[in-house]
Short mmCIF file of C-alpha atoms and ligand atoms in Angstrom, two decimals:
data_model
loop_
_atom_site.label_atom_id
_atom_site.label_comp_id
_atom_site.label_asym_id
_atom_site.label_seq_id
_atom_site.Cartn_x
_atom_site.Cartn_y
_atom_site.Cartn_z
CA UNK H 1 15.60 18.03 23.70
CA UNK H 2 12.00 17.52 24.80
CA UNK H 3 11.30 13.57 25.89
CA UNK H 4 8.85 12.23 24.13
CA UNK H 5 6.54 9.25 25.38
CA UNK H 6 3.80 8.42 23.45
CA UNK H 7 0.71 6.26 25.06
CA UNK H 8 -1.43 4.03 23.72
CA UNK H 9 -3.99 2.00 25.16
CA UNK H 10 -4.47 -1.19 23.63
CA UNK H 11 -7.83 -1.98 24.83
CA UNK H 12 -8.44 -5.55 23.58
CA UNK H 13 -5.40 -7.20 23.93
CA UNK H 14 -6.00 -9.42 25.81
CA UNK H 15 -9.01 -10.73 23.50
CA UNK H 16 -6.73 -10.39 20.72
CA UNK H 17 -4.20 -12.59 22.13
CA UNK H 18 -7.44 -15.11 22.40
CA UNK H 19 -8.64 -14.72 19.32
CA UNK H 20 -5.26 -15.41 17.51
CA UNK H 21 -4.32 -18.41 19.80
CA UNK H 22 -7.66 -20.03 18.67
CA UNK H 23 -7.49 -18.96 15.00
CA UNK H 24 -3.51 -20.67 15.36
CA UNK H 25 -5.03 -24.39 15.66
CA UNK H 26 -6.63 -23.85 12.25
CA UNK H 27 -3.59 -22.88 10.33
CA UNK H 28 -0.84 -24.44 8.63
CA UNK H 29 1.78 -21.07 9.11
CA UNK H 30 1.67 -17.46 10.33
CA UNK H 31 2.31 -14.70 8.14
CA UNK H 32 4.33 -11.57 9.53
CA UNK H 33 4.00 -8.33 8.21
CA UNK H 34 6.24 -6.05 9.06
CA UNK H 35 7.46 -2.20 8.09
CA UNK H 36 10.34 -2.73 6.86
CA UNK H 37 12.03 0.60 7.34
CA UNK H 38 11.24 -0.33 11.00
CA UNK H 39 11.24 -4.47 11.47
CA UNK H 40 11.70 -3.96 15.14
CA UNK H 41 9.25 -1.05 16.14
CA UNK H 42 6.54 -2.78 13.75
CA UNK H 43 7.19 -5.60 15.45
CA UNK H 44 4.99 -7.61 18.55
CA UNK H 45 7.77 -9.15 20.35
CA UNK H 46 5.14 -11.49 22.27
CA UNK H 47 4.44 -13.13 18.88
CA UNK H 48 6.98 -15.49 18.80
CA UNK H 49 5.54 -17.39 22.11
CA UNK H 50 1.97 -16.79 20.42
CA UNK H 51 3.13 -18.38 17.24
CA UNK H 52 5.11 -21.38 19.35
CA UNK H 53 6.31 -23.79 16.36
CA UNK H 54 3.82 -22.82 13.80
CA UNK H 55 6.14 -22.22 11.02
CA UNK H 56 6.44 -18.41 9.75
CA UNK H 57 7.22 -16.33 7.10
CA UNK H 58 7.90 -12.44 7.16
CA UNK H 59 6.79 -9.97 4.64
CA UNK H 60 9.25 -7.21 4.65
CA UNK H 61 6.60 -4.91 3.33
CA UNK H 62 7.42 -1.22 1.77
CA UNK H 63 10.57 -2.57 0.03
CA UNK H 64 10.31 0.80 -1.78
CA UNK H 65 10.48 2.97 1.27
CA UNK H 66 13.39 1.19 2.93
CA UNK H 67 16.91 0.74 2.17
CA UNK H 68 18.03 -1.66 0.23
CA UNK H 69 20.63 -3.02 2.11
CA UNK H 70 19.37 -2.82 5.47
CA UNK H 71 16.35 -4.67 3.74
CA UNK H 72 18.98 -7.40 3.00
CA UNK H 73 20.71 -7.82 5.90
CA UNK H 74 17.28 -8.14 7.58
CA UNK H 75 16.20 -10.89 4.88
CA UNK H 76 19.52 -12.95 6.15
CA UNK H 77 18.61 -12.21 9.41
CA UNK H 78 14.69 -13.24 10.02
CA UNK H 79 16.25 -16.37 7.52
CA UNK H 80 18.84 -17.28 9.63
CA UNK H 81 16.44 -17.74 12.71
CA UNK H 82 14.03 -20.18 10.37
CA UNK H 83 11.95 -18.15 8.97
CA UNK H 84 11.34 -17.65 5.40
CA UNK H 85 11.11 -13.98 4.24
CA UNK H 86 9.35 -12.04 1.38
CA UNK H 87 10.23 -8.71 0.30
CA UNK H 88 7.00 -6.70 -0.97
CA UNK H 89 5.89 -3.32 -1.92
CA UNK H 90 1.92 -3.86 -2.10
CA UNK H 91 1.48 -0.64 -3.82
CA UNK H 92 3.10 -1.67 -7.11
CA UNK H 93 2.66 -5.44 -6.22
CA UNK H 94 6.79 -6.04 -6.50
CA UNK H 95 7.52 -9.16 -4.69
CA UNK H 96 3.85 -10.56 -4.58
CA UNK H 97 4.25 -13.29 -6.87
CA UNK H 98 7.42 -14.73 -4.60
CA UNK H 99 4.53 -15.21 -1.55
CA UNK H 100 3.46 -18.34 -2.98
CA UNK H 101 6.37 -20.39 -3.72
CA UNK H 102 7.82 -19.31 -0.45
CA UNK H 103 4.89 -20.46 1.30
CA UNK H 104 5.31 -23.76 -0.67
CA UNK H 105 8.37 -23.89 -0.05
CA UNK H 106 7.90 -23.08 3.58
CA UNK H 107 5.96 -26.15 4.16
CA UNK H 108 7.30 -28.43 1.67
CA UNK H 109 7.31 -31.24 4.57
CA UNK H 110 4.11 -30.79 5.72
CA UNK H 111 2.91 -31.11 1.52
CA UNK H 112 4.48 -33.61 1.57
CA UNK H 113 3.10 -35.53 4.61
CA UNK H 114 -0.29 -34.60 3.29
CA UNK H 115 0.01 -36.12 -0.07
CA UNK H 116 1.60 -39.17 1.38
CA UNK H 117 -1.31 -39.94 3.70
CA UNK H 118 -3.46 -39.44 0.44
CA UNK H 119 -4.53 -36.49 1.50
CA UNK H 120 -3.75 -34.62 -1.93
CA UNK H 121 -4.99 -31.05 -2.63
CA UNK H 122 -5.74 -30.52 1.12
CA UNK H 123 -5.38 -27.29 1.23
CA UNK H 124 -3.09 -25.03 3.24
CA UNK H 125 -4.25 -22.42 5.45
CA UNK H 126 -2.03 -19.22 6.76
CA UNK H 127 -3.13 -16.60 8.98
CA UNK H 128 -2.16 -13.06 8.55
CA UNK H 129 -0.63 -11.13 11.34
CA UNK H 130 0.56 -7.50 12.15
CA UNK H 131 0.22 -4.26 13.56
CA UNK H 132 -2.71 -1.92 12.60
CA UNK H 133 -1.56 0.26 9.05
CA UNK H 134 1.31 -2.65 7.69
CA UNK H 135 -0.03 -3.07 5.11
CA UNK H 136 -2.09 -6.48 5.71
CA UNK H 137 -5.59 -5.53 3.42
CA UNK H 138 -3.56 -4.45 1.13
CA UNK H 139 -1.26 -7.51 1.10
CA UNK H 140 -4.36 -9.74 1.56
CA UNK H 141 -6.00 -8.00 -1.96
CA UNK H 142 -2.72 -8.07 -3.92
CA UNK H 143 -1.99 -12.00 -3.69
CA UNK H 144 -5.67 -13.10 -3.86
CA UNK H 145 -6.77 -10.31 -6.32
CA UNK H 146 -10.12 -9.70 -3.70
CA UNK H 147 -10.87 -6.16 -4.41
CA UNK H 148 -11.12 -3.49 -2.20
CA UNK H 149 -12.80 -5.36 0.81
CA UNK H 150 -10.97 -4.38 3.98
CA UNK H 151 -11.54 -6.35 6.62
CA UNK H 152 -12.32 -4.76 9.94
CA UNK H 153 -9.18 -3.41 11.72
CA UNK H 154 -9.97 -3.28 15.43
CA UNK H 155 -8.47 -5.17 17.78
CA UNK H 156 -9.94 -8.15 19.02
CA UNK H 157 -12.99 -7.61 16.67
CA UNK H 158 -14.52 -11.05 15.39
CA UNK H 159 -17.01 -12.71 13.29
CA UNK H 160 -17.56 -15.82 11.37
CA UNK H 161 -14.28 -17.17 10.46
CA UNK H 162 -13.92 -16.90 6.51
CA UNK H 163 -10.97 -17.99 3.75
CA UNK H 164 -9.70 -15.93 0.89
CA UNK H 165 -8.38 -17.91 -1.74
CA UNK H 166 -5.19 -17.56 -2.82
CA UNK H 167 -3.98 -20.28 -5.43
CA UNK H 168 -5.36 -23.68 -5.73
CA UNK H 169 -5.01 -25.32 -2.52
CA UNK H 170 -3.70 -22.15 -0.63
CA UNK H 171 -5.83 -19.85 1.76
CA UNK H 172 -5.77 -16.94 4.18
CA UNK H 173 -7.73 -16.46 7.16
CA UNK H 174 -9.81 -13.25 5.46
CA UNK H 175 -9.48 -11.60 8.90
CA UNK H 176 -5.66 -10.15 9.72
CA UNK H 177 -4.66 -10.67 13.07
CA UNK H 178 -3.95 -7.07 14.28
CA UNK H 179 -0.75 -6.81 17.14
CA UNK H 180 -0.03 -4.54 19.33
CA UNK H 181 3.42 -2.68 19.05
CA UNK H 182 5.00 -2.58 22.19
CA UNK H 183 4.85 1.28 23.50
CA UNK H 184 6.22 0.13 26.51
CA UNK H 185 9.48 1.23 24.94
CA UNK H 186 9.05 4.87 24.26
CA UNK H 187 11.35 4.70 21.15
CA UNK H 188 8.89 1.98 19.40
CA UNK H 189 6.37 4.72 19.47
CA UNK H 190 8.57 7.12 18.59
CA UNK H 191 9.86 5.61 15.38
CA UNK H 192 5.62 4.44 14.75
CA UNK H 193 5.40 8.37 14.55
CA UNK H 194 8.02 8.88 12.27
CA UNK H 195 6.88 6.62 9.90
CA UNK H 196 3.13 8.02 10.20
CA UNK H 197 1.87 4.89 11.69
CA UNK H 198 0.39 6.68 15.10
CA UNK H 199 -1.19 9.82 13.76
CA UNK H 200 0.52 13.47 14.56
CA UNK H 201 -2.28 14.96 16.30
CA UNK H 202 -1.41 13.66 19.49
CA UNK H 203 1.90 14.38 18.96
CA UNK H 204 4.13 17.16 19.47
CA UNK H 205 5.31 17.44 15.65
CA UNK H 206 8.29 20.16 16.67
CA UNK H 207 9.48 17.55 19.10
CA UNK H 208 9.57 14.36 16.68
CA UNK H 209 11.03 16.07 14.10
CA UNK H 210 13.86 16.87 16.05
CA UNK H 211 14.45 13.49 17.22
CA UNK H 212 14.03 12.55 13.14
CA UNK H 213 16.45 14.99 12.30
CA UNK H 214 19.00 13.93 14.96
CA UNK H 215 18.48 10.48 13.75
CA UNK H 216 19.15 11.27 10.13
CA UNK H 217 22.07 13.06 10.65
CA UNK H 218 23.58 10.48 12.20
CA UNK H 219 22.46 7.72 9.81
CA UNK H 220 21.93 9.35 6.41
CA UNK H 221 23.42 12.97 6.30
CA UNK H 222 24.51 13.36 3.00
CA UNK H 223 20.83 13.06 2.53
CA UNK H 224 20.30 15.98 4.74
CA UNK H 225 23.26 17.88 3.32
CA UNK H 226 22.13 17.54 0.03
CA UNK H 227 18.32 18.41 0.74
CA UNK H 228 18.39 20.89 3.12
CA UNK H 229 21.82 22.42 2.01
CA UNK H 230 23.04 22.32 5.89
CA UNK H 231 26.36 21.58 6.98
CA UNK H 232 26.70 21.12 10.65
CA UNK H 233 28.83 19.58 12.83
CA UNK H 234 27.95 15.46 13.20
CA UNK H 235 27.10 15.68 16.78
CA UNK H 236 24.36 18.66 16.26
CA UNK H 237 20.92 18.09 18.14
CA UNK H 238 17.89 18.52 16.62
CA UNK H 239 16.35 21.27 17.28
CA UNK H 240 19.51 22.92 16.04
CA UNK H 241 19.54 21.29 12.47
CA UNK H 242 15.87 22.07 12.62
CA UNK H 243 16.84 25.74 12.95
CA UNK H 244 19.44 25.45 10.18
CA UNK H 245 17.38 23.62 7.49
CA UNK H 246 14.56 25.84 8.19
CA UNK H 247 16.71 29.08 7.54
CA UNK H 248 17.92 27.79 4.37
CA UNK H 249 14.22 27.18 2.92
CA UNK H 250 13.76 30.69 4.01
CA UNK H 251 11.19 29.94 6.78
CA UNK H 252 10.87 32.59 8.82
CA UNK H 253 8.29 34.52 11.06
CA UNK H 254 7.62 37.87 11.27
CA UNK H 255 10.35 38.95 14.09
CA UNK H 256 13.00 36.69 11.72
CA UNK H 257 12.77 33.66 13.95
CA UNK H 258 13.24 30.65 12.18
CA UNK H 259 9.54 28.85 11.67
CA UNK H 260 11.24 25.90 12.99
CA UNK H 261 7.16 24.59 13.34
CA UNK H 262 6.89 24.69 9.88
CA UNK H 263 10.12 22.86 9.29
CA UNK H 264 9.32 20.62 11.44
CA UNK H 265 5.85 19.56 9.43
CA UNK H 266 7.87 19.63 6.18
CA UNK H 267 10.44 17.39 7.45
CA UNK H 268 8.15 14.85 8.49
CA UNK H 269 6.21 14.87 4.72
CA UNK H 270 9.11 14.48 2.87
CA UNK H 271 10.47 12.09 5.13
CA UNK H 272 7.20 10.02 4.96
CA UNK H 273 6.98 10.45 1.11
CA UNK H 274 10.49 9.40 0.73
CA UNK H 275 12.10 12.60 -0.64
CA UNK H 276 14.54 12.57 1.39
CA UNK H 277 15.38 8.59 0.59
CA UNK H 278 14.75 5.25 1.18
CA UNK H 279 15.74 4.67 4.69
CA UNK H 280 15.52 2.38 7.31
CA UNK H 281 16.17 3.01 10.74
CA UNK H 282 16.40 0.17 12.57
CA UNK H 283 19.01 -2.44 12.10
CA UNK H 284 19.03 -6.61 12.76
CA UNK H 285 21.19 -6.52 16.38
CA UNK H 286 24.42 -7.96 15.17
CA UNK H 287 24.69 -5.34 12.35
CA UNK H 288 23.22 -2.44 14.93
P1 G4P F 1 -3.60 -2.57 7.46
O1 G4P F 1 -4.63 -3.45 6.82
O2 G4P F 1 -2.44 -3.34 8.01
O3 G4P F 1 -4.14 -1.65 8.49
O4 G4P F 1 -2.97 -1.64 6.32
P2 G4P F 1 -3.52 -1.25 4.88
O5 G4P F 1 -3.51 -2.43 3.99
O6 G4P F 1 -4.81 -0.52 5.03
O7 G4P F 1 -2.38 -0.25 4.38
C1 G4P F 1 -2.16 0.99 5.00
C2 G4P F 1 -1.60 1.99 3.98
O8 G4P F 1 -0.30 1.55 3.58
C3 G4P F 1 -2.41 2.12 2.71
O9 G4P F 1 -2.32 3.47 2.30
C4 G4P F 1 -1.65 1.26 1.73
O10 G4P F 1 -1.86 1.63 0.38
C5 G4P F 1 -0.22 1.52 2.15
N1 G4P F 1 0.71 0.46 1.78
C6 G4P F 1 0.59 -0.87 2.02
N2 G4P F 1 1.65 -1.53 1.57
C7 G4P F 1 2.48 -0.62 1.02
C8 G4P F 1 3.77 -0.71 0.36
O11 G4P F 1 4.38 -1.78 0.22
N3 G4P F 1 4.32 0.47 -0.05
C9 G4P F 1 3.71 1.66 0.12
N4 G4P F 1 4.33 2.74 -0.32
N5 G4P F 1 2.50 1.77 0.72
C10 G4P F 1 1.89 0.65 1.16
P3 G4P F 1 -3.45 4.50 2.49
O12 G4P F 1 -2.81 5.83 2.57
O13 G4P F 1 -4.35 4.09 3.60
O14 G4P F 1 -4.26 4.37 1.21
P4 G4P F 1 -3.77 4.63 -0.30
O15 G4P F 1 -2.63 5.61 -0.25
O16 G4P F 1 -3.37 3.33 -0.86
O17 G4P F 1 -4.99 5.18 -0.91
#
């Protein structure tokens, strides 16, 4: 199968990195959005030495595109390493309403401190971090209610610092922090494709679906069985269940090649739009 490395060139890391560490001093916690049919690839692994002891929570975001009990066992997992976690989907606004209390919850010592040195009401300030497409506007809308305002999604772009309000006494920095994801690993890019998050013109579609497929198969193939009505054997490449699925939708050219192109596109669609399931394909590393 055809090896697939996908660049990207960051640009304004560096700046980035800047921006965030100064933007850390004025909160109280970081925010992590991640995809959560991908918590790794979505993932800046540099962000936990950015971050240093601020406390964090994680929004497994696109709870409705994931499987539920990978989404679980990564819940347990970003929990049992301190953090506190938040399942969303921002489209119907499921899990919004837990942000709050967990946030509270979160930083029930440092409330407390507050309120003890008089300081009550002071109010407590997160900043919102994750890779470009996450979901973070979105996120940043749904649990302040701020309408359609997206805030610029470059990286390393700045201006004045503002604060949405969430709840009395709780803001967000109205700016996201945008991450990097870390291409160096040609399978973080990979996955970024499946899931739609780098765009497919600069990729070879025929190529990622076949990895997809391959993937599936091993993961989920009843799901393939059932959609695609093929029936191979479980260590089948790609580009061969590619073939297969495409001759059973009847895809074929003129000379009665299989349009495996065509499959190809489809596969990726339904994938994306979660026909095929709700599927996540990366695991915590004690369950992988
Ligand atoms: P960003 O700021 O991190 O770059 O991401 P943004 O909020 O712009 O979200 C990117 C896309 O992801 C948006 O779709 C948004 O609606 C969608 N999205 C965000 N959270 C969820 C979720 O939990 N579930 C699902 N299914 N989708 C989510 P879009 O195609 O750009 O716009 P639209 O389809 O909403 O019109």
């Amino acid at each position: 199968m055809q090896e697939m490395n996908i660049q990207w060139y960051p640009g304004h890391m560096t700046k980035t990195r800047r921006i965030m560490e100064e933007q850390l001093r004025l909160v109280d916690a970081v925010c992590e959005i991640l995809d959560a049919r991908i918590p790794i690839s979505s993932r800046n692994p540099d962000i936990d030495e950015i971050c240093g002891t601020k406390p964090r929570l994680i929004i497994l975001n696109r709870m409705d595109m994931a499987d539920p009990t990978a989404i679980q066992q990564w819940t347990d997992y970003f929990k049992s390493r301190g953090m506190a976690v938040v399942k969303t989907d921002c489209k119907s606004r499921r899990g919004i309403n837990d942000f709050v209390p967990a946030v509270r919850n979160l930083l029930r010592d440092k409330i407390k401190k507050y309120e003890e040195k008089g300081q009550v009401g002071r109010p407590i300030k997160i900043m919102i971090v994750g890779i470009p497409n996450v979901g973070k506007s979105t996120f940043i809308n749904q649990v302040s209610g701020r309408k359609g305002a997206k805030a610029e999604n470059r990286p390393g772009v700045t201006r004045g610092i503002q604060w949405v309000t969430v709840d009395n006494g709780l803001l967000l920095l109205d700016t996201p922090g945008i991450l990097w994801p870390k291409f160096e690993d040609p399978q973080v890019g990979i996955r970024l494709a499946y899931t739609g998050a780098v765009k497919d013109d600069i990729l070879d579609t025929e190529a990622l679906a076949c990895h997809l497929m391959e993937m599936l198969w091993q993961r989920y193939p009843d799901a393939l069985r059932e959609r695609y009505k093929i029936d191979e054997a479980p260590e089948t490449d790609g580009y061969e269940l590619l073939i297969s699925a495409g001759r059973k939708r009847g895809f074929l050219l003129s000379r009665g090649e299989i349009d495996t192109e065509r499959m190809a596109r489809v596969l990726l669609e339904e994938y994306r739009s979660c026909k095929l399931g709700r599927f996540t394909l990366e695991l915590p590393p004690q369950e992988a």
